[in-house]
Amino acid sequence: MEAHDRVIQKSMELFTQYGIRQVTMDQIAEELGMSKRTIYELFKDKDTLVAECIETMFTLYNEEIRNIIAGASNVIEALYLLGQHGQKKRASVNRLYFEDLRKYYPGLHESIMKRTRPGKGSFSCSIITKGIEEGIFQADLNIEIVDSFLYMMMESFHKKGIYPENTTEKEVLRNIIIPYYLGISTEKGKKIIEQYIPLTLN
């Protein structure tokens, strides 16, 4: 692996483990057994390094999502697998990482948010469309409205103060997300969802 890629990989690990602000260029150099001068030859400054790390993480995450959707037998399985994937991701990343990104790198944060918002070409839009084609979601759905609402539901997982204190993700799934999917599903879709409910809430 080239030095540039090694720095990116190690920096991503450290940023997600400790938060962006907590990690110094000295720490990255020490972890890699590399001189700080070498890192600065590869990256102008820490902001440049952070920007490349964010872009790399975004690209890798999108690739993971595409692979999950492509490998699922239907959209309900895809949603279940995506939920499991997202849960593991959130558990593995220090909350400081997200807070630092929003507070200290607002331009980067806004750029990523714009690219994940609902609309044609979004993953959620493709899932809804695929679900309709599979006869799992109702054919008369307004895809743009459903897409926007699903986006807001997923965003609620990352925001403080949305739900009562100590509300768990499983409680949100049980009380909001699963009932919503049942509501937009056909009878065929409901039967498939019922199969995944025990797996989702265990």
mmCIF file of C-alpha atoms in Angstrom:
data_model
loop_
_atom_site.group_PDB
_atom_site.id
_atom_site.type_symbol
_atom_site.label_atom_id
_atom_site.label_comp_id
_atom_site.label_asym_id
_atom_site.label_seq_id
_atom_site.Cartn_x
_atom_site.Cartn_y
_atom_site.Cartn_z
ATOM 1 C CA MET A 1 0.000 0.000 0.000
ATOM 2 C CA GLU A 2 1.351 3.426 -0.953
ATOM 3 C CA ALA A 3 2.206 5.943 1.758
ATOM 4 C CA HIS A 4 -0.694 8.213 0.761
ATOM 5 C CA ASP A 5 -3.221 5.405 1.177
ATOM 6 C CA ARG A 6 -1.648 4.261 4.438
ATOM 7 C CA VAL A 7 -2.054 7.742 5.899
ATOM 8 C CA ILE A 8 -5.675 7.912 4.744
ATOM 9 C CA GLN A 9 -6.492 4.491 6.185
ATOM 10 C CA LYS A 10 -4.862 5.115 9.562
ATOM 11 C CA SER A 11 -6.328 8.625 9.826
ATOM 12 C CA MET A 12 -9.837 7.305 9.167
ATOM 13 C CA GLU A 13 -9.388 4.743 11.927
ATOM 14 C CA LEU A 14 -8.177 7.363 14.397
ATOM 15 C CA PHE A 15 -10.790 9.991 13.486
ATOM 16 C CA THR A 16 -13.675 7.564 13.914
ATOM 17 C CA GLN A 17 -12.224 6.175 17.145
ATOM 18 C CA TYR A 18 -11.348 9.418 18.927
ATOM 19 C CA GLY A 19 -12.983 12.248 16.979
ATOM 20 C CA ILE A 20 -11.344 14.523 14.450
ATOM 21 C CA ARG A 21 -10.198 17.287 16.789
ATOM 22 C CA GLN A 22 -8.587 14.899 19.265
ATOM 23 C CA VAL A 23 -6.265 13.388 16.660
ATOM 24 C CA THR A 24 -3.062 15.283 15.860
ATOM 25 C CA MET A 25 -0.705 14.961 12.909
ATOM 26 C CA ASP A 26 1.967 13.882 15.410
ATOM 27 C CA GLN A 27 -0.265 11.033 16.582
ATOM 28 C CA ILE A 28 -0.934 9.899 13.024
ATOM 29 C CA ALA A 29 2.777 9.943 12.239
ATOM 30 C CA GLU A 30 3.601 7.985 15.400
ATOM 31 C CA GLU A 31 0.910 5.366 14.680
ATOM 32 C CA LEU A 32 2.298 4.862 11.184
ATOM 33 C CA GLY A 33 5.975 4.926 12.179
ATOM 34 C CA MET A 34 6.330 7.733 9.671
ATOM 35 C CA SER A 35 7.803 11.215 10.019
ATOM 36 C CA LYS A 36 5.401 14.133 10.260
ATOM 37 C CA ARG A 37 7.375 15.785 7.469
ATOM 38 C CA THR A 38 6.492 12.914 5.144
ATOM 39 C CA ILE A 39 2.807 13.342 5.934
ATOM 40 C CA TYR A 40 3.007 17.050 5.187
ATOM 41 C CA GLU A 41 4.647 16.248 1.875
ATOM 42 C CA LEU A 42 1.570 14.154 1.022
ATOM 43 C CA PHE A 43 -1.060 16.485 2.527
ATOM 44 C CA LYS A 44 -0.816 20.267 2.720
ATOM 45 C CA ASP A 45 -2.342 20.377 6.206
ATOM 46 C CA LYS A 46 -4.726 18.554 8.500
ATOM 47 C CA ASP A 47 -7.771 20.103 6.826
ATOM 48 C CA THR A 48 -6.660 18.644 3.489
ATOM 49 C CA LEU A 49 -6.157 15.251 5.109
ATOM 50 C CA VAL A 50 -9.582 15.391 6.770
ATOM 51 C CA ALA A 51 -11.237 16.301 3.460
ATOM 52 C CA GLU A 52 -9.652 13.328 1.681
ATOM 53 C CA CYS A 53 -10.589 10.993 4.535
ATOM 54 C CA ILE A 54 -14.221 12.135 4.466
ATOM 55 C CA GLU A 55 -14.407 11.664 0.704
ATOM 56 C CA THR A 56 -12.850 8.201 0.951
ATOM 57 C CA MET A 57 -15.236 7.141 3.736
ATOM 58 C CA PHE A 58 -18.213 8.426 1.753
ATOM 59 C CA THR A 59 -17.120 6.478 -1.329
ATOM 60 C CA LEU A 60 -16.517 3.270 0.631
ATOM 61 C CA TYR A 61 -19.848 3.573 2.454
ATOM 62 C CA ASN A 62 -21.755 4.033 -0.801
ATOM 63 C CA GLU A 63 -20.027 0.988 -2.258
ATOM 64 C CA GLU A 64 -21.023 -1.065 0.789
ATOM 65 C CA ILE A 65 -24.654 0.034 0.413
ATOM 66 C CA ARG A 66 -24.707 -0.788 -3.303
ATOM 67 C CA ASN A 67 -23.327 -4.264 -2.603
ATOM 68 C CA ILE A 68 -25.915 -4.901 0.128
ATOM 69 C CA ILE A 69 -28.817 -3.871 -2.114
ATOM 70 C CA ALA A 70 -27.489 -5.867 -5.060
ATOM 71 C CA GLY A 71 -27.034 -9.005 -2.957
ATOM 72 C CA ALA A 72 -30.468 -8.966 -1.295
ATOM 73 C CA SER A 73 -33.257 -11.212 -2.572
ATOM 74 C CA ASN A 74 -35.886 -8.449 -2.124
ATOM 75 C CA VAL A 75 -36.140 -4.900 -0.798
ATOM 76 C CA ILE A 76 -37.264 -5.987 2.664
ATOM 77 C CA GLU A 77 -34.160 -8.114 3.067
ATOM 78 C CA ALA A 78 -32.135 -5.183 1.727
ATOM 79 C CA LEU A 79 -33.689 -2.836 4.305
ATOM 80 C CA TYR A 80 -33.030 -5.331 7.093
ATOM 81 C CA LEU A 81 -29.391 -5.767 6.040
ATOM 82 C CA LEU A 82 -28.929 -2.018 5.622
ATOM 83 C CA GLY A 83 -30.344 -1.497 9.114
ATOM 84 C CA GLN A 84 -27.906 -4.016 10.578
ATOM 85 C CA HIS A 85 -25.056 -2.425 8.662
ATOM 86 C CA GLY A 86 -25.970 1.070 9.821
ATOM 87 C CA GLN A 87 -26.294 -0.058 13.430
ATOM 88 C CA LYS A 88 -22.810 -1.582 13.370
ATOM 89 C CA LYS A 89 -21.386 1.532 11.742
ATOM 90 C CA ARG A 90 -22.897 3.853 14.337
ATOM 91 C CA ALA A 91 -21.681 1.626 17.176
ATOM 92 C CA SER A 92 -18.133 1.624 15.802
ATOM 93 C CA VAL A 93 -17.832 5.397 15.398
ATOM 94 C CA ASN A 94 -17.262 7.790 18.276
ATOM 95 C CA ARG A 95 -20.047 10.393 18.431
ATOM 96 C CA LEU A 96 -17.316 13.048 18.623
ATOM 97 C CA TYR A 97 -16.472 12.290 15.004
ATOM 98 C CA PHE A 98 -19.920 13.416 13.813
ATOM 99 C CA GLU A 99 -19.958 16.373 16.207
ATOM 100 C CA ASP A 100 -16.512 17.532 15.088
ATOM 101 C CA LEU A 101 -17.445 17.199 11.434
ATOM 102 C CA ARG A 102 -20.549 19.365 11.900
ATOM 103 C CA LYS A 103 -18.863 21.951 14.163
ATOM 104 C CA TYR A 104 -15.371 22.344 12.745
ATOM 105 C CA TYR A 105 -15.826 21.295 9.113
ATOM 106 C CA PRO A 106 -19.280 22.663 8.208
ATOM 107 C CA GLY A 107 -18.428 22.943 4.516
ATOM 108 C CA LEU A 108 -17.449 19.283 4.294
ATOM 109 C CA HIS A 109 -20.463 18.246 6.321
ATOM 110 C CA GLU A 110 -22.853 20.202 4.121
ATOM 111 C CA SER A 111 -21.258 18.789 0.971
ATOM 112 C CA ILE A 112 -21.788 15.218 2.170
ATOM 113 C CA MET A 113 -25.327 15.962 3.333
ATOM 114 C CA LYS A 114 -26.245 17.390 -0.068
ATOM 115 C CA ARG A 115 -25.072 14.195 -1.734
ATOM 116 C CA THR A 116 -27.145 11.996 0.562
ATOM 117 C CA ARG A 117 -30.384 13.957 0.386
ATOM 118 C CA PRO A 118 -33.450 12.397 -1.215
ATOM 119 C CA GLY A 119 -34.127 12.666 -4.922
ATOM 120 C CA LYS A 120 -33.623 10.808 -8.159
ATOM 121 C CA GLY A 121 -30.604 8.563 -7.934
ATOM 122 C CA SER A 122 -30.630 8.297 -4.134
ATOM 123 C CA PHE A 123 -30.412 4.853 -2.572
ATOM 124 C CA SER A 124 -33.732 5.270 -0.783
ATOM 125 C CA CYS A 125 -35.428 6.294 -4.028
ATOM 126 C CA SER A 126 -34.044 3.232 -5.810
ATOM 127 C CA ILE A 127 -35.232 0.974 -2.968
ATOM 128 C CA ILE A 128 -38.764 2.376 -3.086
ATOM 129 C CA THR A 129 -38.863 2.004 -6.872
ATOM 130 C CA LYS A 130 -37.544 -1.543 -6.659
ATOM 131 C CA GLY A 131 -40.081 -2.388 -3.950
ATOM 132 C CA ILE A 132 -42.928 -1.218 -6.174
ATOM 133 C CA GLU A 133 -41.560 -3.254 -9.088
ATOM 134 C CA GLU A 134 -41.363 -6.329 -6.837
ATOM 135 C CA GLY A 135 -44.974 -5.873 -5.737
ATOM 136 C CA ILE A 136 -43.880 -5.283 -2.148
ATOM 137 C CA PHE A 137 -44.760 -1.588 -1.908
ATOM 138 C CA GLN A 138 -48.039 -0.140 -3.105
ATOM 139 C CA ALA A 139 -47.954 0.892 -6.760
ATOM 140 C CA ASP A 140 -49.655 4.267 -6.261
ATOM 141 C CA LEU A 141 -47.057 5.670 -3.850
ATOM 142 C CA ASN A 142 -45.648 9.129 -4.508
ATOM 143 C CA ILE A 143 -41.997 8.092 -4.562
ATOM 144 C CA GLU A 144 -40.648 11.605 -3.917
ATOM 145 C CA ILE A 145 -42.773 12.070 -0.783
ATOM 146 C CA VAL A 146 -41.938 8.618 0.595
ATOM 147 C CA ASP A 147 -38.257 9.139 -0.218
ATOM 148 C CA SER A 148 -38.195 12.451 1.679
ATOM 149 C CA PHE A 149 -39.970 10.991 4.704
ATOM 150 C CA LEU A 150 -37.687 7.954 4.886
ATOM 151 C CA TYR A 151 -34.695 10.284 4.743
ATOM 152 C CA MET A 152 -36.025 12.263 7.699
ATOM 153 C CA MET A 153 -36.678 9.071 9.678
ATOM 154 C CA MET A 154 -33.133 7.847 9.135
ATOM 155 C CA GLU A 155 -31.713 11.256 10.024
ATOM 156 C CA SER A 156 -33.546 11.152 13.347
ATOM 157 C CA PHE A 157 -31.188 8.402 14.518
ATOM 158 C CA HIS A 158 -28.301 10.904 14.514
ATOM 159 C CA LYS A 159 -29.999 13.854 16.201
ATOM 160 C CA LYS A 160 -30.306 14.487 19.912
ATOM 161 C CA GLY A 161 -33.583 15.572 21.427
ATOM 162 C CA ILE A 162 -35.846 14.044 18.782
ATOM 163 C CA TYR A 163 -37.094 11.226 21.021
ATOM 164 C CA PRO A 164 -37.535 10.963 24.804
ATOM 165 C CA GLU A 165 -34.332 10.445 26.732
ATOM 166 C CA ASN A 166 -32.973 6.868 26.716
ATOM 167 C CA THR A 167 -35.112 5.849 23.724
ATOM 168 C CA THR A 168 -33.411 2.915 21.991
ATOM 169 C CA GLU A 169 -33.145 2.294 18.266
ATOM 170 C CA LYS A 170 -35.294 -0.821 18.652
ATOM 171 C CA GLU A 171 -38.061 1.255 20.222
ATOM 172 C CA VAL A 172 -37.933 3.635 17.260
ATOM 173 C CA LEU A 173 -38.073 0.675 14.888
ATOM 174 C CA ARG A 174 -41.001 -0.917 16.732
ATOM 175 C CA ASN A 175 -43.064 2.253 17.108
ATOM 176 C CA ILE A 176 -42.302 4.262 13.978
ATOM 177 C CA ILE A 177 -40.299 2.634 11.208
ATOM 178 C CA ILE A 178 -41.821 -0.856 11.031
ATOM 179 C CA PRO A 179 -45.431 0.432 11.245
ATOM 180 C CA TYR A 180 -44.647 2.901 8.464
ATOM 181 C CA TYR A 181 -43.272 0.221 6.147
ATOM 182 C CA LEU A 182 -46.273 -1.972 6.894
ATOM 183 C CA GLY A 183 -48.516 0.926 5.982
ATOM 184 C CA ILE A 184 -47.006 1.425 2.516
ATOM 185 C CA SER A 185 -46.750 -2.291 1.728
ATOM 186 C CA THR A 186 -48.988 -4.630 -0.229
ATOM 187 C CA GLU A 187 -50.269 -7.853 1.358
ATOM 188 C CA LYS A 188 -47.270 -9.617 -0.165
ATOM 189 C CA GLY A 189 -44.955 -7.028 1.363
ATOM 190 C CA LYS A 190 -46.585 -7.258 4.793
ATOM 191 C CA LYS A 191 -46.057 -11.012 4.894
ATOM 192 C CA ILE A 192 -42.364 -10.581 4.114
ATOM 193 C CA ILE A 193 -41.984 -7.800 6.702
ATOM 194 C CA GLU A 194 -43.632 -9.974 9.365
ATOM 195 C CA GLN A 195 -40.891 -12.547 8.791
ATOM 196 C CA TYR A 196 -38.188 -9.973 9.498
ATOM 197 C CA ILE A 197 -39.746 -8.272 12.539
ATOM 198 C CA PRO A 198 -38.440 -10.834 15.093
ATOM 199 C CA LEU A 199 -34.965 -10.615 13.574
ATOM 200 C CA THR A 200 -35.030 -6.826 13.613
ATOM 201 C CA LEU A 201 -36.211 -6.468 17.218
ATOM 202 C CA ASN A 202 -34.122 -9.203 18.834
#
